[in-house]
């Protein structure tokens, strides 16, 4: 059996391939897995870039580049943060919110399929243990 790193990489790769293929079919063909560092962590009301960096574990410069790309693609916009006018919020546009809804639906379908394949109890236990391990990392 492969080690946890190899298994995690295979799971991530197949998960992302299915997610982004299906997102493309749903009209979001310009998105790439790297954009998940922003889109997977952004709140509907907006999130500061520093929070996106912290949540995703990506360097601030990487997040800045991804925000620039997503802004050019029409998925996010930058707005002043009402709590601190010096700061900016990264806010999903209508296109970005649609992607968020589509991604949530697709992820739920993938997880449902996986649960059927291995059994719902085993899948729930897997997710619980996987989450516990990642929190400790």
mmCIF file of C-alpha atoms in Angstrom:
data_model
loop_
_atom_site.group_PDB
_atom_site.id
_atom_site.type_symbol
_atom_site.label_atom_id
_atom_site.label_comp_id
_atom_site.label_asym_id
_atom_site.label_seq_id
_atom_site.Cartn_x
_atom_site.Cartn_y
_atom_site.Cartn_z
ATOM 1 C CA UNK A 1 0.000 0.000 0.000
ATOM 2 C CA UNK A 2 1.187 3.533 -0.785
ATOM 3 C CA UNK A 3 2.009 6.055 1.905
ATOM 4 C CA UNK A 4 -0.403 8.786 3.014
ATOM 5 C CA UNK A 5 1.300 11.422 0.875
ATOM 6 C CA UNK A 6 0.936 9.401 -2.310
ATOM 7 C CA UNK A 7 -2.639 8.423 -1.474
ATOM 8 C CA UNK A 8 -3.546 12.059 -0.699
ATOM 9 C CA UNK A 9 -1.996 13.241 -3.958
ATOM 10 C CA UNK A 10 -3.946 10.648 -5.959
ATOM 11 C CA UNK A 11 -7.189 11.558 -4.215
ATOM 12 C CA UNK A 12 -6.627 15.284 -4.780
ATOM 13 C CA UNK A 13 -5.695 14.770 -8.417
ATOM 14 C CA UNK A 14 -8.739 12.663 -9.276
ATOM 15 C CA UNK A 15 -11.043 14.907 -7.240
ATOM 16 C CA UNK A 16 -9.798 18.072 -8.953
ATOM 17 C CA UNK A 17 -9.936 16.475 -12.402
ATOM 18 C CA UNK A 18 -13.598 15.551 -11.963
ATOM 19 C CA UNK A 19 -14.545 18.830 -10.271
ATOM 20 C CA UNK A 20 -12.947 21.085 -12.870
ATOM 21 C CA UNK A 21 -14.122 18.970 -15.815
ATOM 22 C CA UNK A 22 -17.674 19.215 -14.533
ATOM 23 C CA UNK A 23 -17.306 22.942 -13.751
ATOM 24 C CA UNK A 24 -16.185 23.465 -17.349
ATOM 25 C CA UNK A 25 -19.281 21.606 -18.537
ATOM 26 C CA UNK A 26 -21.350 23.946 -16.336
ATOM 27 C CA UNK A 27 -19.890 27.023 -18.075
ATOM 28 C CA UNK A 28 -16.756 27.667 -16.016
ATOM 29 C CA UNK A 29 -14.177 26.399 -18.486
ATOM 30 C CA UNK A 30 -11.636 29.130 -17.691
ATOM 31 C CA UNK A 31 -11.122 28.023 -14.091
ATOM 32 C CA UNK A 32 -8.151 25.881 -13.134
ATOM 33 C CA UNK A 33 -7.399 23.942 -9.949
ATOM 34 C CA UNK A 34 -5.017 26.695 -8.795
ATOM 35 C CA UNK A 35 -8.009 29.067 -8.580
ATOM 36 C CA UNK A 36 -9.384 26.889 -5.791
ATOM 37 C CA UNK A 37 -6.972 28.598 -3.387
ATOM 38 C CA UNK A 38 -9.306 31.598 -3.651
ATOM 39 C CA UNK A 39 -12.679 30.241 -4.736
ATOM 40 C CA UNK A 40 -12.801 27.440 -2.150
ATOM 41 C CA UNK A 41 -12.202 29.862 0.724
ATOM 42 C CA UNK A 42 -13.995 33.051 -0.275
ATOM 43 C CA UNK A 43 -17.157 34.084 1.563
ATOM 44 C CA UNK A 44 -20.186 35.318 -0.386
ATOM 45 C CA UNK A 45 -19.900 38.712 1.341
ATOM 46 C CA UNK A 46 -16.178 38.914 0.617
ATOM 47 C CA UNK A 47 -12.904 37.987 2.252
ATOM 48 C CA UNK A 48 -9.616 39.814 2.707
ATOM 49 C CA UNK A 49 -6.687 38.493 0.678
ATOM 50 C CA UNK A 50 -4.713 37.902 3.890
ATOM 51 C CA UNK A 51 -7.505 35.621 5.159
ATOM 52 C CA UNK A 52 -7.551 33.733 1.855
ATOM 53 C CA UNK A 53 -3.808 33.233 2.191
ATOM 54 C CA UNK A 54 -4.164 31.962 5.755
ATOM 55 C CA UNK A 55 -7.126 29.670 4.990
ATOM 56 C CA UNK A 56 -5.590 28.161 1.860
ATOM 57 C CA UNK A 57 -2.026 27.930 3.151
ATOM 58 C CA UNK A 58 -0.772 29.784 0.077
ATOM 59 C CA UNK A 59 1.729 32.651 0.138
ATOM 60 C CA UNK A 60 0.200 36.157 -0.043
ATOM 61 C CA UNK A 61 1.865 36.886 -3.389
ATOM 62 C CA UNK A 62 0.388 33.690 -4.876
ATOM 63 C CA UNK A 63 -3.073 34.682 -3.639
ATOM 64 C CA UNK A 64 -2.610 38.186 -5.075
ATOM 65 C CA UNK A 65 -1.745 36.743 -8.484
ATOM 66 C CA UNK A 66 -4.751 34.409 -8.361
ATOM 67 C CA UNK A 67 -7.064 37.267 -7.375
ATOM 68 C CA UNK A 68 -5.757 39.284 -10.333
ATOM 69 C CA UNK A 69 -6.462 36.338 -12.668
ATOM 70 C CA UNK A 70 -9.940 35.758 -11.221
ATOM 71 C CA UNK A 71 -10.719 39.455 -11.489
ATOM 72 C CA UNK A 72 -9.733 39.455 -15.188
ATOM 73 C CA UNK A 73 -11.905 36.352 -15.704
ATOM 74 C CA UNK A 74 -14.863 38.072 -14.024
ATOM 75 C CA UNK A 75 -15.138 35.842 -10.931
ATOM 76 C CA UNK A 76 -14.204 38.362 -8.228
ATOM 77 C CA UNK A 77 -13.929 42.068 -7.669
ATOM 78 C CA UNK A 78 -12.115 44.113 -5.039
ATOM 79 C CA UNK A 79 -14.094 46.472 -2.812
ATOM 80 C CA UNK A 80 -13.244 48.568 0.230
ATOM 81 C CA UNK A 81 -13.787 46.681 3.481
ATOM 82 C CA UNK A 82 -16.570 48.499 5.379
ATOM 83 C CA UNK A 83 -14.873 47.516 8.656
ATOM 84 C CA UNK A 84 -11.567 49.118 7.597
ATOM 85 C CA UNK A 85 -11.543 51.436 4.575
ATOM 86 C CA UNK A 86 -7.797 50.909 4.124
ATOM 87 C CA UNK A 87 -8.340 47.195 3.499
ATOM 88 C CA UNK A 88 -9.931 45.532 0.474
ATOM 89 C CA UNK A 89 -12.379 42.677 0.344
ATOM 90 C CA UNK A 90 -12.285 40.157 -2.470
ATOM 91 C CA UNK A 91 -15.950 39.672 -3.354
ATOM 92 C CA UNK A 92 -17.374 37.068 -5.727
ATOM 93 C CA UNK A 93 -19.269 38.477 -8.694
ATOM 94 C CA UNK A 94 -22.460 36.908 -10.037
ATOM 95 C CA UNK A 95 -20.264 34.574 -12.113
ATOM 96 C CA UNK A 96 -18.197 33.758 -9.025
ATOM 97 C CA UNK A 97 -21.298 33.040 -6.948
ATOM 98 C CA UNK A 98 -22.596 30.739 -9.698
ATOM 99 C CA UNK A 99 -19.300 28.868 -9.663
ATOM 100 C CA UNK A 100 -19.547 28.522 -5.881
ATOM 101 C CA UNK A 101 -23.059 27.051 -6.157
ATOM 102 C CA UNK A 102 -22.039 24.717 -8.992
ATOM 103 C CA UNK A 103 -18.895 23.584 -7.141
ATOM 104 C CA UNK A 104 -20.872 22.858 -3.958
ATOM 105 C CA UNK A 105 -23.363 20.791 -5.963
ATOM 106 C CA UNK A 106 -20.635 18.854 -7.798
ATOM 107 C CA UNK A 107 -18.651 18.220 -4.604
ATOM 108 C CA UNK A 108 -21.785 16.917 -2.869
ATOM 109 C CA UNK A 109 -22.409 14.584 -5.823
ATOM 110 C CA UNK A 110 -18.814 13.319 -5.798
ATOM 111 C CA UNK A 111 -18.942 12.701 -2.056
ATOM 112 C CA UNK A 112 -22.313 10.977 -2.352
ATOM 113 C CA UNK A 113 -20.937 8.661 -5.044
ATOM 114 C CA UNK A 114 -17.856 7.859 -2.961
ATOM 115 C CA UNK A 115 -20.043 7.130 0.071
ATOM 116 C CA UNK A 116 -22.143 4.718 -2.011
ATOM 117 C CA UNK A 117 -18.990 3.012 -3.303
ATOM 118 C CA UNK A 118 -17.408 2.339 0.106
ATOM 119 C CA UNK A 119 -20.455 2.584 2.354
ATOM 120 C CA UNK A 120 -21.732 5.694 4.109
ATOM 121 C CA UNK A 121 -20.348 4.753 7.536
ATOM 122 C CA UNK A 122 -16.873 4.052 6.207
ATOM 123 C CA UNK A 123 -16.875 7.249 4.146
ATOM 124 C CA UNK A 124 -18.014 9.340 7.145
ATOM 125 C CA UNK A 125 -15.286 7.758 9.285
ATOM 126 C CA UNK A 126 -12.710 8.414 6.551
ATOM 127 C CA UNK A 127 -13.671 12.104 6.372
ATOM 128 C CA UNK A 128 -13.592 12.423 10.160
ATOM 129 C CA UNK A 129 -10.122 10.877 10.454
ATOM 130 C CA UNK A 130 -8.819 12.783 7.413
ATOM 131 C CA UNK A 131 -10.077 16.074 8.910
ATOM 132 C CA UNK A 132 -8.475 15.261 12.271
ATOM 133 C CA UNK A 133 -5.139 14.495 10.645
ATOM 134 C CA UNK A 134 -5.178 17.682 8.547
ATOM 135 C CA UNK A 135 -6.018 19.831 11.596
ATOM 136 C CA UNK A 136 -2.904 18.509 13.311
ATOM 137 C CA UNK A 137 -0.653 19.202 10.323
#
